[in-house]
Amino acid sequence: MKKGFTLVELLAVIVILAVLALITTPILLNVIESSRKSTALNSAEGYVRAVSNYLIMNELSDGLYSVLDNNIKAEYTGTGPSNGSITIKKGNVESANLCINKYSIDYVDGVSSISENDYCKDTNNKTLVLNKNGKQLKSIYVGGNTNISINPNDIDMNDVRNMSCNNGVGLTEENGNILINNILGNANCYLNNTLKDAIYNADTTENNILLLEDEENVAVGIENNKKITLNMNGKKLIGSVNLIFIRETGDLTINGDGLIYSNSKSDSYNGAIKMHGSGNAKLTINGNECNSMNPEEYQSGLLIYADANSSIASYGVKSQPDIQAELNINGGCYSGENRVIAVFGNTKANISNAKVFANSNGIVVTDTSSITSTNNDVTSLNDYAFIINGTSTANIEGGKYVSKAGGNATVQAQGDSILNIKDAIIRQESTSEYNWAQIGIRNEGTNKINIENVDVKSKGPAVYNNRSGIINIKSGTFESINLAVNSGIVTNNAVEGATINICGGTFKTEVKNAYDLFLTVNESMDSIGFYTKYRSTGINWINGNEPTKYGLENHFIVDDNLTCE
C-alpha cells in the first residue's frame, strides 16, 4: 500500500517553490521591463527617423512642435508617441521629448535616453490647438501644465487683431508675450482678424477674447447662450450705434482698460453697447477710471463713449417679470449725449465706482427695473444726473451727483417708484439765472423717497415734493443758496396724499428776506390728507429753534414719534 506525502514534505515543497519564485520573479520582471523599454526606445527612434524623412520633402519653420500637430505627417511603424514635443532647426530634428506608453524618451543629437516620470503617466496631459481662418495653425503640447506663454514671433500673426479661446482658457498679454492660463483640458484658441470672427468662433462654454490691436467699424452681436469675456488690453473698438449688441441669453464681461466709442450721430434709443432681447441677457463691466471723458484724448482707463446717445443701454422685457436683463458695472468712465446709462424695461442693475458725464440725463432707470448705485460720480450739464420712473426701485449709496441744468433737479423720482438715498452728496450747480426748479431732490408723482445722511446743496429748494408722493428725511445737511416766493429749503407743493416727514437733519439758507422761508406748504389748496410732519427735537434749523413755516398752518404737524420709514 502506497503512502502519501506527509504534511512536512508538502510544506517543504511549498517553501522551495516560494524561494524559487522570489529568485526568478524579479529576473522575469526585469526582462519584461527591459523588453518594454527597448520597444519604447525603438519606437521613439523610429518616430524621429520618420519625422526626419518627412522634413526632407516638406519644409517646416524652426520651432517647437507638438507630436499631435497636424503639420507633421510622419509615417512610421510601431507605437507612436501619445504626447510630447519635437524641436526642428534648419530642417532637421534637433531634439525631442516623447511619451510612449509610460516612458519618457529624450532624444538629443542622435542619442536617446529613457525614464519613467509623472509627465508621461499623467492622463491629464493636454494639447492646445491654435486656429486661424478656420484652419488649424499649430498644436501646442501643454502636458500637465495649466499655463503657457507664446511668443507672437513664433506664430503667424499677420492680419490678427485678437485671440480667443474656449473652455474657460484665459488670455492676457505681458511683455509682448501672450499668456494662456487656466488650461484644464484640451482647448481651441483662434487668431482672428475681427472681433466678429472671435465671437463667431465662440461656443456655449466660457470664451475669452484678448484684443491685440485696435479695430474700427465694429458691429457684433452676442446671442444664443454665448458667454464671452473680453479683455480690452488697452485697445480701442470704434463703430456706429450698438457696436456691441447683446441679445436673448447672451452674456458679456468686459475687463481692463480700453476705449469703446460709438461715433454715430443718430439720436435714438441706442448705445455704444446695447442689451436687448427676449432672454436673461447679462452685461458685466470691470474697468479703471479714465484720464479723460473725451475719446480724442483717451490714454488710459476704460472709457465707453457715445456721440449721440447712451454709452450703455439695457432693455429688459418689461412685459415678462420672470425674464430680467442683468447689468453689473464696477469702475470705468461712461459719457454720451443723453441717458448715458439707460436701465430700461425689466433690468436689474448694480453700478459702483463709475464716473458718468452726460450732456443731458446721466443715469436713467424706468419701467420695472431696479438699481443699486454705489459710490458713483455722476454729472449732467443740461438735465438730471439721476432719474427714476415707472414702478422701479433705486438705491443710491454714497457717491456724488451734480446737475448744472438751468431748470431741473439733480435727482428726481417720477411715476410710482421707490428711491432710497443714503450717504450721498447732491449738488445743483446751475450757472444760469436762478429759478425755483433748480432743485436738489425732487419727487414728481406717487413715489416714495427715503433720505438718510445726505448732503444736499442747491440754488432752489434742497428737497421738493410735488403731486402726491411721500418723502422721509432721516438725517443730512440741506442748504438752499437762493429761494423764491412760496418755496423753501424743504417744499411740499402738495396735492392730496403728499407727505414730508422730517426726523432729523440740518437745514440752512443764506437768504434773509420774508419770502425765503425754511419749510413751506402750497397755500393754494386746503384739501385734507397732505402734511409736513417734523419732530420738535433732533432738527437743526440754522436761523432758529423752530422752522419758519409758510402756508396752511393746520398742515404742519409736530410729531415726536415719527420714524421716517
XYZ file of C-alpha atoms in Angstrom:
565
model
C 0.000 0.000 0.000
C 1.473 3.384 -1.095
C 1.877 6.109 1.406
C 1.007 9.771 0.597
C 3.109 12.865 1.266
C 3.337 13.847 4.788
C 2.436 17.362 5.870
C 6.086 18.138 6.466
C 7.004 17.070 2.939
C 4.232 19.239 1.449
C 5.379 22.236 3.437
C 8.959 21.664 2.273
C 7.844 21.663 -1.371
C 5.880 24.892 -0.881
C 8.843 26.584 0.737
C 11.147 25.520 -2.124
C 8.686 26.849 -4.716
C 8.344 30.158 -2.851
C 12.096 30.595 -2.741
C 12.372 29.889 -6.457
C 9.608 32.421 -7.123
C 11.377 35.065 -5.075
C 14.537 34.488 -7.074
C 13.067 34.211 -10.567
C 10.195 36.770 -10.461
C 12.386 39.917 -10.327
C 14.525 38.457 -13.075
C 11.491 37.815 -15.235
C 10.058 41.305 -14.464
C 13.363 42.922 -15.332
C 13.439 41.020 -18.604
C 9.890 42.172 -19.389
C 10.673 45.777 -18.356
C 13.851 45.787 -20.435
C 11.895 44.494 -23.393
C 9.273 47.225 -22.956
C 11.929 49.926 -22.652
C 13.718 48.599 -25.699
C 10.457 48.617 -27.640
C 9.706 52.170 -26.485
C 13.206 53.333 -27.470
C 12.908 51.686 -30.868
C 9.502 53.275 -31.388
C 10.814 56.709 -30.401
C 13.832 56.443 -32.675
C 11.604 55.182 -35.488
C 9.335 58.180 -34.996
C 12.290 60.596 -35.094
C 13.590 58.971 -38.285
C 10.123 59.230 -39.828
C 9.962 62.935 -38.993
C 13.465 63.440 -40.415
C 12.375 61.740 -43.637
C 9.262 63.901 -43.739
C 11.395 67.039 -43.432
C 13.419 66.088 -46.497
C 10.403 66.699 -48.722
C 8.442 69.148 -46.551
C 9.642 72.451 -45.166
C 8.667 73.445 -41.642
C 9.804 76.588 -39.887
C 12.097 76.293 -36.898
C 10.375 75.854 -33.570
C 8.817 73.562 -31.012
C 6.010 71.336 -32.298
C 3.595 69.078 -30.512
C 3.652 65.476 -31.733
C -0.103 65.956 -32.205
C 0.455 68.819 -34.638
C -1.232 68.066 -37.956
C 1.615 69.822 -39.758
C 3.797 66.793 -39.014
C 2.544 63.853 -41.057
C 5.370 61.385 -40.462
C 4.737 57.763 -41.466
C 6.202 55.172 -39.111
C 5.547 51.699 -37.738
C 5.306 50.721 -34.111
C 3.784 52.513 -31.191
C 3.688 56.240 -31.744
C 4.064 58.901 -29.056
C 0.898 59.711 -27.143
C 2.189 63.152 -26.228
C 5.375 65.110 -26.361
C 7.230 67.670 -28.412
C 9.840 67.827 -31.111
C 12.225 70.706 -31.900
C 13.041 71.429 -35.537
C 16.004 73.553 -36.509
C 17.255 74.202 -40.029
C 15.164 71.389 -41.454
C 16.384 68.732 -39.013
C 15.203 67.214 -35.750
C 17.386 68.833 -33.122
C 15.756 67.232 -30.080
C 12.611 65.514 -28.914
C 10.806 64.599 -25.721
C 8.337 61.809 -26.382
C 5.836 59.907 -24.270
C 5.473 56.291 -25.373
C 3.296 54.331 -23.023
C 4.517 55.286 -19.547
C 8.052 56.105 -20.660
C 9.637 59.461 -21.364
C 12.262 59.342 -24.102
C 14.662 62.243 -24.539
C 16.385 62.459 -27.913
C 19.251 64.929 -28.300
C 21.754 64.959 -31.187
C 21.071 61.332 -32.122
C 21.311 59.962 -28.578
C 18.247 58.619 -26.764
C 17.646 58.132 -23.045
C 14.618 56.725 -21.288
C 12.999 57.221 -17.900
C 9.704 56.998 -16.095
C 8.042 60.101 -14.709
C 4.645 61.517 -13.921
C 4.880 63.671 -17.033
C 4.049 60.726 -19.266
C 1.999 58.787 -16.729
C -0.378 61.738 -16.255
C -3.573 61.050 -18.127
C -4.477 64.732 -17.791
C -1.910 65.869 -20.329
C -3.425 68.460 -22.613
C -2.976 69.936 -26.060
C -3.891 73.467 -27.094
C -4.731 73.922 -30.762
C -4.260 77.313 -32.457
C -6.577 78.005 -35.388
C -6.539 80.765 -37.981
C -9.026 81.477 -40.740
C -10.903 78.308 -39.868
C -7.818 76.099 -40.200
C -5.502 74.556 -37.653
C -2.304 76.548 -37.428
C -0.388 74.819 -34.650
C -0.827 72.258 -31.864
C 0.911 73.077 -28.620
C 1.615 70.267 -26.187
C 0.769 71.539 -22.722
C 1.348 68.387 -20.701
C 0.168 68.647 -17.128
C 0.628 72.419 -17.049
C -2.240 74.891 -16.752
C -0.301 77.943 -18.003
C 1.917 78.576 -21.007
C 3.422 81.600 -22.755
C 3.503 82.177 -26.515
C 5.874 84.483 -28.329
C 3.930 86.077 -31.207
C 7.069 85.798 -33.339
C 6.647 82.009 -33.285
C 3.227 82.032 -34.963
C 1.599 83.673 -37.974
C 0.245 86.978 -36.623
C -0.489 88.618 -39.985
C -3.929 90.298 -40.044
C -4.573 89.249 -36.437
C -6.377 91.770 -34.214
C -7.374 89.484 -31.364
C -7.031 86.000 -29.959
C -9.852 83.952 -28.476
C -10.032 80.668 -26.545
C -12.899 78.465 -25.426
C -13.380 76.082 -22.493
C -12.558 78.758 -19.909
C -8.969 79.249 -21.071
C -7.786 82.715 -20.009
C -5.764 85.212 -22.037
C -3.546 88.146 -21.087
C -0.602 89.917 -22.677
C 2.616 90.638 -20.791
C 5.935 91.958 -22.070
C 4.890 91.228 -25.639
C 4.044 87.571 -24.945
C 0.563 86.064 -24.896
C -0.088 84.304 -21.579
C -2.567 81.449 -21.794
C -3.823 80.211 -18.431
C -6.435 78.032 -16.783
C -5.873 75.233 -19.307
C -7.862 72.474 -17.625
C -8.436 70.299 -20.689
C -7.868 70.160 -24.429
C -8.918 73.511 -25.879
C -9.076 75.509 -29.078
C -7.749 79.036 -29.495
C -8.319 81.236 -32.536
C -6.314 84.003 -34.150
C -8.937 86.371 -35.565
C -8.941 89.277 -37.976
C -12.043 90.891 -36.422
C -13.980 90.813 -33.172
C -16.900 89.450 -35.189
C -14.763 86.418 -36.138
C -13.851 85.855 -32.500
C -17.487 85.874 -31.396
C -18.424 83.602 -34.305
C -15.816 81.071 -33.136
C -17.138 81.169 -29.561
C -19.142 78.197 -28.361
C -21.520 77.836 -25.396
C -18.683 77.299 -22.883
C -16.771 80.158 -21.284
C -14.933 82.026 -24.046
C -12.152 84.579 -23.559
C -11.054 87.192 -26.113
C -7.837 89.205 -25.876
C -7.611 92.327 -28.049
C -4.186 92.613 -29.678
C -4.848 95.574 -31.990
C -7.320 98.464 -32.306
C -10.331 97.850 -34.549
C -12.703 100.157 -36.420
C -16.139 99.609 -37.993
C -17.042 97.211 -35.208
C -20.574 95.750 -35.315
C -21.050 92.487 -33.413
C -23.886 90.568 -31.779
C -23.704 88.178 -28.835
C -26.541 85.701 -28.535
C -27.539 82.029 -28.368
C -26.260 81.387 -24.837
C -22.741 82.500 -25.704
C -20.706 83.510 -22.662
C -17.790 85.788 -23.518
C -15.139 87.671 -21.544
C -13.459 90.482 -23.472
C -10.044 91.679 -22.258
C -9.677 95.200 -23.665
C -5.901 95.169 -23.148
C -5.681 98.947 -23.622
C -7.053 98.781 -27.177
C -9.803 100.723 -28.988
C -13.071 99.494 -30.511
C -14.764 102.094 -32.714
C -18.033 101.766 -34.603
C -21.542 103.081 -35.158
C -24.583 102.632 -32.885
C -24.818 99.361 -30.963
C -21.316 98.353 -31.946
C -21.758 95.578 -29.370
C -25.307 94.163 -29.205
C -26.229 91.537 -26.579
C -29.339 89.549 -27.454
C -31.517 86.908 -25.831
C -29.373 84.993 -23.324
C -26.020 86.429 -24.393
C -23.518 87.036 -21.587
C -20.648 89.522 -21.970
C -17.969 90.553 -19.470
C -15.617 93.429 -20.332
C -12.393 93.685 -18.332
C -9.497 96.120 -18.278
C -8.570 99.447 -19.825
C -9.590 100.489 -23.316
C -11.895 102.684 -25.404
C -15.293 101.670 -26.804
C -16.517 104.535 -28.971
C -19.805 104.881 -30.862
C -19.265 107.752 -33.289
C -22.740 107.724 -34.854
C -24.793 110.928 -34.780
C -28.091 109.025 -34.825
C -30.268 110.205 -31.939
C -32.287 107.148 -30.960
C -32.622 104.710 -28.092
C -29.329 103.026 -28.870
C -25.901 102.905 -27.326
C -22.275 102.031 -27.748
C -23.271 98.786 -26.013
C -26.914 97.715 -26.125
C -28.523 94.787 -24.335
C -31.960 93.849 -25.598
C -33.913 90.679 -26.230
C -36.281 88.013 -25.027
C -33.906 86.261 -22.629
C -31.922 86.890 -19.461
C -29.108 88.787 -21.141
C -26.180 89.837 -18.941
C -23.502 92.533 -19.190
C -20.657 92.920 -16.682
C -18.020 95.661 -16.911
C -14.876 95.995 -14.780
C -12.622 98.965 -15.510
C -10.459 101.744 -14.115
C -11.092 105.472 -14.143
C -10.088 107.078 -17.436
C -7.770 110.031 -17.967
C -10.379 111.982 -19.972
C -14.068 111.862 -20.914
C -13.091 112.941 -24.442
C -12.406 109.947 -26.736
C -9.977 112.061 -28.755
C -7.865 112.496 -25.612
C -8.123 108.913 -24.372
C -4.906 107.416 -22.984
C -5.715 105.201 -20.016
C -8.519 103.583 -18.042
C -11.802 102.369 -19.501
C -13.956 104.845 -21.460
C -17.248 103.900 -23.123
C -18.486 106.878 -25.135
C -21.415 107.581 -27.461
C -21.661 110.686 -29.619
C -25.447 110.686 -29.915
C -26.996 108.700 -27.085
C -26.244 106.114 -24.406
C -22.885 104.578 -23.688
C -24.756 101.646 -22.071
C -28.389 100.869 -22.930
C -30.145 97.909 -21.282
C -33.662 96.971 -22.353
C -35.134 94.109 -20.362
C -38.541 92.670 -21.221
C -40.952 94.619 -19.006
C -43.940 92.512 -20.079
C -42.353 89.327 -18.693
C -41.393 89.747 -14.989
C -39.596 86.395 -14.861
C -37.216 87.461 -17.659
C -34.752 90.025 -16.411
C -31.687 91.513 -18.013
C -28.701 91.989 -15.678
C -26.251 94.886 -15.765
C -23.187 94.976 -13.490
C -20.678 97.846 -13.679
C -17.659 98.287 -11.426
C -15.460 101.244 -12.304
C -14.724 102.872 -15.640
C -15.949 106.049 -17.361
C -19.191 106.482 -19.308
C -20.138 109.504 -21.374
C -22.649 110.416 -24.033
C -25.323 112.799 -25.248
C -28.355 111.542 -23.310
C -29.334 108.664 -20.991
C -25.667 107.744 -20.646
C -26.524 104.636 -18.642
C -30.077 103.597 -19.536
C -31.688 100.924 -17.340
C -34.980 100.212 -19.119
C -37.617 97.502 -19.339
C -37.045 94.885 -16.673
C -33.352 95.224 -15.857
C -31.531 94.549 -12.605
C -28.519 96.864 -12.365
C -25.601 97.184 -9.948
C -23.350 100.141 -10.717
C -20.410 101.074 -8.492
C -17.292 103.257 -8.604
C -18.205 104.574 -12.065
C -17.700 108.064 -13.455
C -20.600 109.285 -15.622
C -20.686 112.509 -17.650
C -23.779 113.467 -19.656
C -24.805 116.349 -21.840
C -28.379 115.552 -20.846
C -29.507 112.756 -18.470
C -26.877 110.740 -16.601
C -28.351 107.510 -15.134
C -31.953 106.775 -16.165
C -33.995 103.962 -14.588
C -37.509 103.220 -15.785
C -40.329 100.704 -16.309
C -39.972 97.818 -13.774
C -36.218 97.932 -13.356
C -34.135 98.044 -10.177
C -30.737 99.571 -9.485
C -28.162 99.881 -6.741
C -25.868 102.825 -7.439
C -22.839 102.807 -5.133
C -20.088 105.432 -4.887
C -20.620 106.770 -8.404
C -19.604 110.212 -9.658
C -22.365 111.470 -11.985
C -22.536 114.872 -13.697
C -25.182 116.205 -16.098
C -24.790 119.505 -17.920
C -28.392 120.095 -19.005
C -30.710 117.703 -17.186
C -30.976 115.176 -14.360
C -27.914 113.413 -13.009
C -30.183 110.565 -11.838
C -33.842 109.939 -12.651
C -36.142 107.027 -11.861
C -39.532 106.418 -13.457
C -42.278 103.819 -13.790
C -42.565 101.324 -10.929
C -38.830 100.924 -10.476
C -36.718 100.695 -7.328
C -33.435 102.519 -6.795
C -30.856 102.579 -4.017
C -28.277 105.365 -4.116
C -25.475 104.602 -1.666
C -22.669 107.142 -1.447
C -21.151 108.947 -4.400
C -21.698 112.415 -5.840
C -24.461 113.617 -8.189
C -24.234 117.015 -9.872
C -26.572 118.840 -12.273
C -25.634 122.113 -13.937
C -29.014 122.438 -15.643
C -30.773 125.767 -15.601
C -34.159 124.403 -14.539
C -34.062 120.778 -13.432
C -33.455 118.739 -10.309
C -30.255 116.803 -9.757
C -32.031 113.635 -8.555
C -35.667 113.052 -9.482
C -38.265 110.320 -8.959
C -41.282 110.067 -11.280
C -44.184 107.668 -11.550
C -44.782 105.219 -8.692
C -41.241 104.228 -7.755
C -39.197 103.782 -4.582
C -35.958 105.746 -4.200
C -33.602 105.316 -1.244
C -30.714 107.788 -0.920
C -28.019 107.311 1.721
C -24.569 108.834 2.374
C -24.550 110.721 -0.945
C -23.544 114.231 -2.000
C -26.078 116.010 -4.226
C -25.409 119.350 -5.879
C -27.490 121.610 -8.132
C -24.824 123.892 -9.592
C -26.596 125.775 -12.369
C -24.656 128.728 -13.737
C -27.790 130.250 -15.268
C -30.145 132.779 -13.709
C -31.982 131.442 -10.668
C -35.404 129.837 -10.931
C -37.379 127.749 -8.457
C -36.810 124.473 -10.374
C -33.084 124.338 -9.564
C -33.766 121.578 -7.015
C -31.579 119.044 -5.250
C -34.011 116.094 -4.770
C -37.464 116.170 -6.361
C -40.445 113.836 -6.017
C -42.758 114.129 -9.020
C -45.559 111.577 -8.689
C -46.686 108.941 -6.172
C -43.141 107.859 -5.403
C -41.631 107.224 -2.005
C -38.218 108.768 -1.303
C -36.180 107.893 1.783
C -33.255 110.221 2.589
C -30.540 109.432 5.160
C -27.249 111.210 5.864
C -27.330 113.049 2.536
C -25.513 116.323 1.848
C -27.686 118.468 -0.462
C -26.851 121.944 -1.745
C -28.937 123.676 -4.403
C -29.850 127.114 -5.702
C -33.560 126.384 -5.178
C -35.248 124.016 -2.722
C -32.998 121.268 -1.425
C -35.958 118.853 -1.278
C -39.172 119.328 -3.235
C -42.301 117.187 -3.040
C -44.826 117.559 -5.838
C -48.034 115.711 -6.665
C -48.913 113.053 -4.032
C -45.716 111.289 -3.069
C -44.000 110.698 0.276
C -40.559 111.929 1.343
C -38.904 110.697 4.541
C -35.904 112.709 5.768
C -33.972 110.877 8.483
C -30.795 112.945 8.570
C -28.393 115.006 6.498
C -27.498 118.579 5.600
C -29.823 120.566 3.363
C -28.869 124.006 2.077
C -30.601 126.343 -0.359
C -28.499 129.181 -1.759
C -31.426 131.086 -3.192
C -35.180 130.785 -2.772
C -38.265 132.177 -4.500
C -41.689 133.110 -3.248
C -43.656 130.115 -1.938
C -40.648 127.816 -1.798
C -38.303 126.816 0.977
C -35.412 124.560 1.817
C -37.968 121.759 2.068
C -41.023 122.411 -0.085
C -44.231 120.378 -0.076
C -46.092 121.603 -3.143
C -48.823 119.192 -2.375
C -51.989 117.600 -3.577
C -53.987 115.124 -1.533
C -51.830 112.393 -0.033
C -48.495 114.193 -0.273
C -46.400 113.983 2.869
C -42.969 115.065 4.039
C -41.680 113.516 7.270
C -38.610 115.089 8.895
C -36.920 113.143 11.693
C -33.563 114.914 11.707
C -31.070 116.967 9.774
C -29.576 120.428 9.447
C -31.385 122.979 7.286
C -29.908 126.308 6.285
C -30.017 129.172 3.823
C -28.217 132.484 3.474
C -31.354 134.228 2.238
C -32.880 136.602 4.799
C -35.968 138.137 3.198
C -39.558 137.388 4.118
C -40.299 135.046 1.248
C -37.267 132.791 1.529
C -38.503 130.518 4.261
C -37.357 127.287 5.779
C -40.300 124.997 5.371
C -43.234 125.606 3.055
C -46.524 124.091 2.046
C -48.523 125.070 -1.002
C -51.103 127.596 0.156
C -53.246 127.271 -2.933
C -55.355 124.382 -1.652
C -56.873 123.387 1.633
C -57.729 119.753 0.982
C -57.097 117.219 3.698
C -54.515 114.454 3.549
C -51.284 116.295 2.793
C -48.923 117.188 5.595
C -45.440 118.229 6.564
C -44.528 116.473 9.809
C -41.426 117.015 11.888
C -40.004 116.328 15.305
C -39.589 119.018 17.887
C -36.044 117.841 18.660
C -33.118 116.498 16.654
C -33.599 119.018 13.873
C -31.187 121.899 13.475
C -32.738 124.982 11.910
C -29.817 127.331 11.436
C -31.771 130.560 11.892
C -33.787 129.492 14.903
C -35.052 126.689 17.122
C -38.284 126.310 15.191
C -38.749 126.184 11.429
C -40.273 129.146 9.718
C -43.456 127.867 8.114
C -45.206 129.263 5.102
C -48.609 128.004 4.051
C -51.619 126.446 5.740
C -50.792 126.174 9.416
C -53.025 123.163 10.051
C -50.972 121.088 7.603
C -47.820 121.360 9.742
C -47.690 118.724 12.453
C -45.124 118.273 15.231
C -44.838 114.535 15.941
C -42.043 113.273 18.181
C -42.989 109.663 17.371
C -42.085 109.974 13.697
C -39.974 107.074 12.370
C -39.486 108.303 8.785
C -39.622 104.755 7.404
